[in-house]
Amino acid sequence: MVGNKQKGKETPLRSFQHSLEAPIARSLLRLASRVEMKKSGLVRESKTVGDRTFHYLVWKKSEQPQRVLFLFHGLSQKVEELAGVVNKFGFTDPKQSSSSLQYDAIYCAEALGHGQDLERVAKHQAYPSQLDILDYYDDFFQHVRSTVAGAKATFDLFGFSLGGAIVYHLKVRHPDAIRKTAILAPSLVACVSDTYKEDFIKGRKNHFAFQDRSDLKEFVRDLCPDSTKKPNPIPKFFWAGILKMRHQSVRDCPDYWHKYMETLLKHESSLPAEFDLKSNVLTDEQMKDVLVLWARLDCCCDFQKGAEFFGEDAITTIEDGGHGFMSDNSPLLFHVVPHLTEFLSETE
């Protein structure tokens, strides 16, 4: 059973309407994803190294790249969504980006239990812990660093939410191997909202484990500031398509994302030392190459907790922003582009 909220029943007419909308909306969403992927130049690849199989998107203009960018997505996101990030910054388009933002290679790794790895995890009920996810990403980073990149290559990392937490921990593990580290609303254990966790554990909200339209509506609103006062940023027409795509991806395990999140939260009671941090362990010198971006009204990754962890002076604050959207319903990412562009463009 997922959650214990009371659900309102749809009328037969409304249900029929949604059944008609779902395949159309799904087709439009898939088309939009293909367009973004094609524009970005990213291609999907898989690589088995020992007992690891890495699934990722990659764009390269050199077989031995000297300047490499890693992008890390958030929990339950599709790695293909990072194509939109690449396009927004123009990383692969020399006509759009400045020379200081042109990379030789871009890697977007798919997290454990996501995308192509979802079926394996669901089949074996082998939901990963925070340490499992970090070790996986670390192995991927080390693989690219040692076997693909040029001997004098530099590496920049950017991650959001779960991806932001991973990027921070990779910087802690390899402080001298990473040139620039940018993190947006990192879901570090010490910074996730207590209310957010409690609501999920007690079944008051399904969050990323949304099952129906009311769950989805609430989930998206939780990504916005002042969520009860604003219209939902995702048009209702697309809700049925989003739900259909989600249900198809986990059709053999409908409570997949609930179990995934539950595993992450349960492991918080026995965390290894590197995750059981109460404050930032990077030195002042190392923090010169770290950009921490945080929306003040984020209800998932608590801004005040982030300020206590890093020190408020170390955070670039996005006013009027939530975990995914601004108060005007525009995507949060649009408002961090100037900060990221300036930061990643800095030379040694």
CSV table of C-alpha atoms in Angstrom, one decimal:
chain,number,residue,atom,x,y,z
A,1,MET,CA,0.0,0.0,0.0
A,2,VAL,CA,1.4,3.4,-0.9
A,3,GLY,CA,0.3,6.2,1.4
A,4,ASN,CA,-2.9,6.5,3.3
A,5,LYS,CA,-4.4,9.7,1.9
A,6,GLN,CA,-8.1,9.8,1.0
A,7,LYS,CA,-8.5,9.9,-2.8
A,8,GLY,CA,-11.4,11.6,-4.6
A,9,LYS,CA,-13.0,9.4,-7.3
A,10,GLU,CA,-13.3,10.6,-10.9
A,11,THR,CA,-16.6,10.7,-12.7
A,12,PRO,CA,-16.9,8.2,-15.6
A,13,LEU,CA,-17.0,11.1,-18.1
A,14,ARG,CA,-13.8,12.7,-16.6
A,15,SER,CA,-12.1,9.3,-16.6
A,16,PHE,CA,-13.0,8.8,-20.2
A,17,GLN,CA,-11.6,12.3,-21.1
A,18,HIS,CA,-8.3,11.4,-19.4
A,19,SER,CA,-8.1,8.1,-21.2
A,20,LEU,CA,-8.3,10.0,-24.5
A,21,GLU,CA,-5.8,12.7,-23.4
A,22,ALA,CA,-3.2,10.2,-22.1
A,23,PRO,CA,-1.8,8.7,-25.4
A,24,ILE,CA,-1.8,12.1,-27.1
A,25,ALA,CA,-0.1,13.8,-24.2
A,26,ARG,CA,2.4,11.0,-23.9
A,27,SER,CA,3.2,11.2,-27.7
A,28,LEU,CA,3.8,14.9,-27.4
A,29,LEU,CA,6.0,14.5,-24.4
A,30,ARG,CA,8.1,11.9,-26.1
A,31,LEU,CA,8.4,14.0,-29.2
A,32,ALA,CA,9.6,16.9,-27.2
A,33,SER,CA,12.2,14.7,-25.5
A,34,ARG,CA,13.4,13.4,-28.9
A,35,VAL,CA,13.7,17.0,-30.2
A,36,GLU,CA,15.8,18.1,-27.2
A,37,MET,CA,18.0,15.0,-27.5
A,38,LYS,CA,18.6,15.6,-31.2
A,39,LYS,CA,19.4,19.3,-30.7
A,40,SER,CA,21.8,18.5,-27.9
A,41,GLY,CA,23.8,15.9,-29.9
A,42,LEU,CA,23.8,13.6,-26.9
A,43,VAL,CA,23.6,9.9,-27.6
A,44,ARG,CA,22.9,7.0,-25.3
A,45,GLU,CA,25.6,4.5,-24.5
A,46,SER,CA,26.2,1.6,-22.1
A,47,LYS,CA,29.5,0.3,-20.8
A,48,THR,CA,30.3,-2.7,-18.7
A,49,VAL,CA,33.4,-2.4,-16.5
A,50,GLY,CA,33.9,-5.4,-14.2
A,51,ASP,CA,30.6,-6.0,-12.4
A,52,ARG,CA,29.3,-2.5,-13.2
A,53,THR,CA,27.2,-1.5,-16.2
A,54,PHE,CA,27.0,2.2,-16.7
A,55,HIS,CA,24.1,3.7,-18.7
A,56,TYR,CA,24.7,7.3,-19.8
A,57,LEU,CA,24.3,10.0,-22.4
A,58,VAL,CA,27.4,11.4,-24.0
A,59,TRP,CA,28.5,14.0,-26.5
A,60,LYS,CA,32.1,14.2,-27.6
A,61,LYS,CA,34.0,16.2,-30.2
A,62,SER,CA,37.4,14.6,-29.3
A,63,GLU,CA,38.4,11.0,-28.6
A,64,GLN,CA,40.6,12.1,-25.7
A,65,PRO,CA,38.7,15.2,-24.4
A,66,GLN,CA,40.7,17.7,-22.4
A,67,ARG,CA,37.7,19.6,-20.9
A,68,VAL,CA,34.9,17.4,-19.6
A,69,LEU,CA,31.5,18.3,-18.0
A,70,PHE,CA,29.5,15.9,-15.9
A,71,LEU,CA,25.7,16.5,-15.3
A,72,PHE,CA,23.7,14.7,-12.6
A,73,HIS,CA,19.9,14.5,-12.6
A,74,GLY,CA,17.5,14.4,-9.6
A,75,LEU,CA,15.6,11.5,-8.0
A,76,SER,CA,13.1,9.8,-10.4
A,77,GLN,CA,14.1,12.1,-13.3
A,78,LYS,CA,14.9,10.7,-16.7
A,79,VAL,CA,18.5,11.3,-17.7
A,80,GLU,CA,17.2,12.5,-21.1
A,81,GLU,CA,15.9,15.6,-19.3
A,82,LEU,CA,19.5,16.7,-19.0
A,83,ALA,CA,19.4,17.3,-22.8
A,84,GLY,CA,17.3,20.4,-22.0
A,85,VAL,CA,20.0,21.6,-19.7
A,86,VAL,CA,22.7,21.2,-22.4
A,87,ASN,CA,20.5,23.1,-24.9
A,88,LYS,CA,19.7,25.9,-22.4
A,89,PHE,CA,23.4,26.6,-21.9
A,90,GLY,CA,24.3,25.9,-25.5
A,91,PHE,CA,27.2,23.6,-24.3
A,92,THR,CA,27.3,21.7,-27.6
A,93,ASP,CA,26.4,24.6,-29.9
A,94,PRO,CA,29.5,26.9,-30.6
A,95,LYS,CA,27.1,29.5,-32.1
A,96,GLN,CA,25.3,29.8,-28.8
A,97,SER,CA,27.9,29.4,-26.1
A,98,SER,CA,31.0,31.4,-25.5
A,99,SER,CA,34.4,29.8,-26.0
A,100,SER,CA,34.8,29.5,-22.2
A,101,LEU,CA,31.8,27.3,-22.0
A,102,GLN,CA,32.7,24.9,-24.9
A,103,TYR,CA,33.6,21.4,-23.6
A,104,ASP,CA,35.2,18.6,-25.5
A,105,ALA,CA,32.9,16.0,-23.9
A,106,ILE,CA,29.7,16.0,-21.8
A,107,TYR,CA,28.6,13.0,-19.7
A,108,CYS,CA,25.2,12.5,-18.2
A,109,ALA,CA,25.1,9.4,-16.1
A,110,GLU,CA,21.9,7.6,-15.3
A,111,ALA,CA,21.4,6.9,-11.6
A,112,LEU,CA,21.1,3.5,-10.1
A,113,GLY,CA,17.5,2.2,-10.4
A,114,HIS,CA,16.6,4.7,-13.1
A,115,GLY,CA,15.9,4.3,-16.8
A,116,GLN,CA,17.6,1.2,-18.1
A,117,ASP,CA,18.5,0.0,-14.7
A,118,LEU,CA,15.0,0.3,-13.3
A,119,GLU,CA,13.9,-3.2,-14.4
A,120,ARG,CA,16.9,-4.9,-12.7
A,121,VAL,CA,16.3,-3.1,-9.4
A,122,ALA,CA,12.6,-3.8,-9.4
A,123,LYS,CA,13.1,-7.5,-10.3
A,124,HIS,CA,15.5,-8.1,-7.5
A,125,GLN,CA,14.0,-5.6,-5.1
A,126,ALA,CA,17.6,-4.3,-4.7
A,127,TYR,CA,16.9,-0.7,-3.9
A,128,PRO,CA,20.1,1.3,-3.5
A,129,SER,CA,21.2,3.3,-0.5
A,130,GLN,CA,22.9,6.7,-0.6
A,131,LEU,CA,26.3,5.0,-0.5
A,132,ASP,CA,25.4,2.6,-3.4
A,133,ILE,CA,24.4,5.5,-5.6
A,134,LEU,CA,27.6,7.5,-4.7
A,135,ASP,CA,29.9,4.5,-5.3
A,136,TYR,CA,28.2,3.9,-8.6
A,137,TYR,CA,28.7,7.5,-9.8
A,138,ASP,CA,32.2,7.5,-8.3
A,139,ASP,CA,33.2,4.5,-10.3
A,140,PHE,CA,31.7,6.0,-13.5
A,141,PHE,CA,33.6,9.3,-12.9
A,142,GLN,CA,36.9,7.3,-12.3
A,143,HIS,CA,36.3,5.3,-15.4
A,144,VAL,CA,35.9,8.3,-17.6
A,145,ARG,CA,38.8,10.0,-15.9
A,146,SER,CA,41.2,7.1,-16.3
A,147,THR,CA,40.3,5.6,-19.6
A,148,VAL,CA,38.6,8.2,-21.8
A,149,ALA,CA,39.8,11.7,-20.9
A,150,GLY,CA,43.2,13.1,-21.9
A,151,ALA,CA,46.0,13.0,-19.4
A,152,LYS,CA,45.7,16.7,-18.6
A,153,ALA,CA,41.9,16.9,-18.7
A,154,THR,CA,39.9,19.1,-16.4
A,155,PHE,CA,36.5,18.2,-15.0
A,156,ASP,CA,33.5,20.4,-14.1
A,157,LEU,CA,30.5,18.9,-12.3
A,158,PHE,CA,26.9,20.2,-12.0
A,159,GLY,CA,24.0,18.4,-10.2
A,160,PHE,CA,20.5,19.2,-9.0
A,161,SER,CA,18.8,17.7,-5.8
A,162,LEU,CA,20.0,14.1,-5.6
A,163,GLY,CA,22.5,14.9,-8.3
A,164,GLY,CA,23.7,17.9,-6.3
A,165,ALA,CA,24.3,15.8,-3.2
A,166,ILE,CA,26.3,13.3,-5.3
A,167,VAL,CA,28.4,16.1,-6.9
A,168,TYR,CA,29.2,17.5,-3.4
A,169,HIS,CA,30.3,14.1,-2.1
A,170,LEU,CA,32.4,13.5,-5.3
A,171,LYS,CA,34.1,16.8,-4.6
A,172,VAL,CA,34.8,15.7,-1.0
A,173,ARG,CA,36.3,12.4,-2.2
A,174,HIS,CA,38.3,14.0,-5.0
A,175,PRO,CA,38.9,17.6,-4.1
A,176,ASP,CA,41.9,18.0,-6.4
A,177,ALA,CA,40.5,16.2,-9.4
A,178,ILE,CA,37.6,18.5,-10.0
A,179,ARG,CA,38.0,22.0,-11.4
A,180,LYS,CA,34.5,23.5,-10.9
A,181,THR,CA,31.7,22.1,-8.7
A,182,ALA,CA,28.2,23.6,-9.0
A,183,ILE,CA,25.3,22.2,-7.0
A,184,LEU,CA,21.7,23.3,-7.0
A,185,ALA,CA,19.5,22.5,-4.0
A,186,PRO,CA,21.5,19.4,-3.0
A,187,SER,CA,19.5,16.7,-1.1
A,188,LEU,CA,22.3,16.2,1.5
A,189,VAL,CA,21.0,14.1,4.4
A,190,ALA,CA,21.5,17.1,6.8
A,191,CYS,CA,19.6,19.4,4.5
A,192,VAL,CA,16.4,17.6,3.5
A,193,SER,CA,13.3,19.1,5.1
A,194,ASP,CA,12.1,17.2,8.3
A,195,THR,CA,8.5,17.9,7.3
A,196,TYR,CA,9.1,16.6,3.8
A,197,LYS,CA,10.5,13.3,5.2
A,198,GLU,CA,7.8,12.9,7.9
A,199,ASP,CA,5.0,13.5,5.4
A,200,PHE,CA,6.3,10.7,3.2
A,201,ILE,CA,7.1,8.3,6.0
A,202,LYS,CA,3.6,8.7,7.5
A,203,GLY,CA,1.9,8.5,4.2
A,204,ARG,CA,0.5,12.0,4.1
A,205,LYS,CA,2.1,12.6,0.7
A,206,ASN,CA,3.5,10.3,-1.9
A,207,HIS,CA,6.0,12.8,-3.3
A,208,PHE,CA,8.1,11.2,-6.1
A,209,ALA,CA,6.0,8.0,-5.7
A,210,PHE,CA,2.9,9.7,-7.2
A,211,GLN,CA,0.2,7.3,-8.2
A,212,ASP,CA,-2.7,9.3,-9.5
A,213,ARG,CA,-3.7,12.9,-10.6
A,214,SER,CA,-4.1,14.2,-7.1
A,215,ASP,CA,-0.6,12.9,-6.2
A,216,LEU,CA,0.9,14.4,-9.3
A,217,LYS,CA,-0.9,17.7,-8.6
A,218,GLU,CA,0.5,17.8,-5.1
A,219,PHE,CA,3.9,16.7,-6.1
A,220,VAL,CA,4.3,19.5,-8.7
A,221,ARG,CA,2.9,22.0,-6.3
A,222,ASP,CA,5.5,20.9,-3.7
A,223,LEU,CA,8.2,21.9,-6.3
A,224,CYS,CA,6.8,25.5,-6.2
A,225,PRO,CA,6.9,28.2,-3.6
A,226,ASP,CA,3.5,29.3,-2.1
A,227,SER,CA,2.1,26.1,-3.8
A,228,THR,CA,-1.5,26.6,-2.6
A,229,LYS,CA,-1.8,30.1,-4.1
A,230,LYS,CA,-0.6,29.5,-7.6
A,231,PRO,CA,-1.9,27.6,-10.7
A,232,ASN,CA,-0.1,24.3,-11.4
A,233,PRO,CA,2.9,25.0,-13.7
A,234,ILE,CA,2.2,21.9,-15.8
A,235,PRO,CA,-0.9,22.1,-18.0
A,236,LYS,CA,-3.6,19.6,-16.9
A,237,PHE,CA,-3.7,18.2,-20.4
A,238,PHE,CA,-0.3,16.6,-19.9
A,239,TRP,CA,-1.1,15.0,-16.5
A,240,ALA,CA,-2.6,11.9,-18.0
A,241,GLY,CA,0.4,11.5,-20.3
A,242,ILE,CA,2.9,11.9,-17.4
A,243,LEU,CA,1.0,9.3,-15.3
A,244,LYS,CA,0.7,6.9,-18.2
A,245,MET,CA,4.5,7.1,-18.8
A,246,ARG,CA,5.2,6.6,-15.1
A,247,HIS,CA,2.8,3.6,-14.8
A,248,GLN,CA,4.3,1.9,-17.8
A,249,SER,CA,7.9,2.3,-16.6
A,250,VAL,CA,7.0,0.6,-13.3
A,251,ARG,CA,4.1,-1.6,-14.4
A,252,ASP,CA,5.5,-4.7,-12.7
A,253,CYS,CA,6.2,-2.8,-9.5
A,254,PRO,CA,3.6,0.0,-9.0
A,255,ASP,CA,5.1,1.0,-5.6
A,256,TYR,CA,8.6,1.2,-7.0
A,257,TRP,CA,9.4,4.8,-6.2
A,258,HIS,CA,7.8,4.6,-2.8
A,259,LYS,CA,10.2,1.6,-2.0
A,260,TYR,CA,13.1,3.5,-3.5
A,261,MET,CA,12.6,6.6,-1.3
A,262,GLU,CA,11.8,4.5,1.7
A,263,THR,CA,15.1,2.7,1.4
A,264,LEU,CA,17.0,6.0,1.2
A,265,LEU,CA,15.2,7.3,4.3
A,266,LYS,CA,15.6,4.1,6.3
A,267,HIS,CA,19.4,4.1,5.7
A,268,GLU,CA,19.6,7.4,7.4
A,269,SER,CA,19.6,5.6,10.8
A,270,SER,CA,22.9,3.8,10.0
A,271,LEU,CA,24.8,6.1,7.6
A,272,PRO,CA,28.5,5.8,6.9
A,273,ALA,CA,30.5,8.7,8.3
A,274,GLU,CA,30.8,10.5,5.0
A,275,PHE,CA,27.1,10.9,4.8
A,276,ASP,CA,26.5,11.7,8.5
A,277,LEU,CA,27.8,15.2,8.1
A,278,LYS,CA,26.4,18.1,10.2
A,279,SER,CA,28.4,20.8,8.3
A,280,ASN,CA,30.5,21.3,5.3
A,281,VAL,CA,33.9,19.5,5.4
A,282,LEU,CA,35.5,21.3,2.4
A,283,THR,CA,38.1,23.9,3.2
A,284,ASP,CA,37.7,27.6,2.5
A,285,GLU,CA,40.3,27.2,-0.3
A,286,GLN,CA,38.4,24.3,-1.9
A,287,MET,CA,35.1,26.2,-1.6
A,288,LYS,CA,36.5,28.9,-3.9
A,289,ASP,CA,35.7,26.4,-6.8
A,290,VAL,CA,32.3,25.4,-5.5
A,291,LEU,CA,29.0,27.2,-6.4
A,292,VAL,CA,26.1,26.5,-4.1
A,293,LEU,CA,22.7,27.6,-5.4
A,294,TRP,CA,19.6,27.4,-3.3
A,295,ALA,CA,16.0,28.6,-3.7
A,296,ARG,CA,14.9,30.3,-0.4
A,297,LEU,CA,11.4,28.8,-0.5
A,298,ASP,CA,12.4,25.2,-1.3
A,299,CYS,CA,10.2,22.9,0.7
A,300,CYS,CA,12.1,19.7,-0.1
A,301,CYS,CA,15.7,20.7,0.5
A,302,ASP,CA,15.5,23.2,3.3
A,303,PHE,CA,17.2,26.5,2.7
A,304,GLN,CA,17.8,27.2,6.4
A,305,LYS,CA,19.4,23.8,6.9
A,306,GLY,CA,21.5,24.5,3.8
A,307,ALA,CA,22.6,27.8,5.3
A,308,GLU,CA,23.5,26.1,8.5
A,309,PHE,CA,25.5,23.4,6.6
A,310,PHE,CA,27.4,25.7,4.3
A,311,GLY,CA,27.1,29.1,5.9
A,312,GLU,CA,24.6,31.5,4.4
A,313,ASP,CA,27.4,33.6,2.9
A,314,ALA,CA,28.5,30.6,0.9
A,315,ILE,CA,25.1,30.2,-0.8
A,316,THR,CA,23.9,32.1,-3.9
A,317,THR,CA,20.3,32.5,-3.0
A,318,ILE,CA,17.5,32.3,-5.5
A,319,GLU,CA,14.7,34.4,-4.1
A,320,ASP,CA,11.0,33.4,-4.7
A,321,GLY,CA,12.0,30.0,-5.9
A,322,GLY,CA,11.0,26.5,-4.9
A,323,HIS,CA,12.6,23.1,-5.6
A,324,GLY,CA,11.7,23.1,-9.2
A,325,PHE,CA,9.8,26.3,-10.1
A,326,MET,CA,9.8,30.0,-9.4
A,327,SER,CA,6.8,31.9,-7.9
A,328,ASP,CA,5.8,32.9,-11.5
A,329,ASN,CA,5.8,29.1,-12.4
A,330,SER,CA,8.9,29.4,-14.6
A,331,PRO,CA,11.5,26.7,-14.2
A,332,LEU,CA,14.1,27.3,-11.5
A,333,LEU,CA,16.8,26.3,-14.0
A,334,PHE,CA,16.1,29.4,-16.1
A,335,HIS,CA,17.0,31.6,-13.1
A,336,VAL,CA,20.3,29.9,-12.3
A,337,VAL,CA,21.7,30.1,-15.9
A,338,PRO,CA,23.5,33.4,-15.4
A,339,HIS,CA,25.1,32.3,-12.2
A,340,LEU,CA,26.3,29.0,-13.7
A,341,THR,CA,27.5,30.6,-16.9
A,342,GLU,CA,29.6,33.0,-15.0
A,343,PHE,CA,31.0,30.4,-12.6
A,344,LEU,CA,31.8,27.7,-15.2
A,345,SER,CA,33.4,30.4,-17.5
A,346,GLU,CA,35.9,31.3,-14.9
A,347,THR,CA,39.5,30.4,-15.8
A,348,GLU,CA,42.3,29.4,-13.5
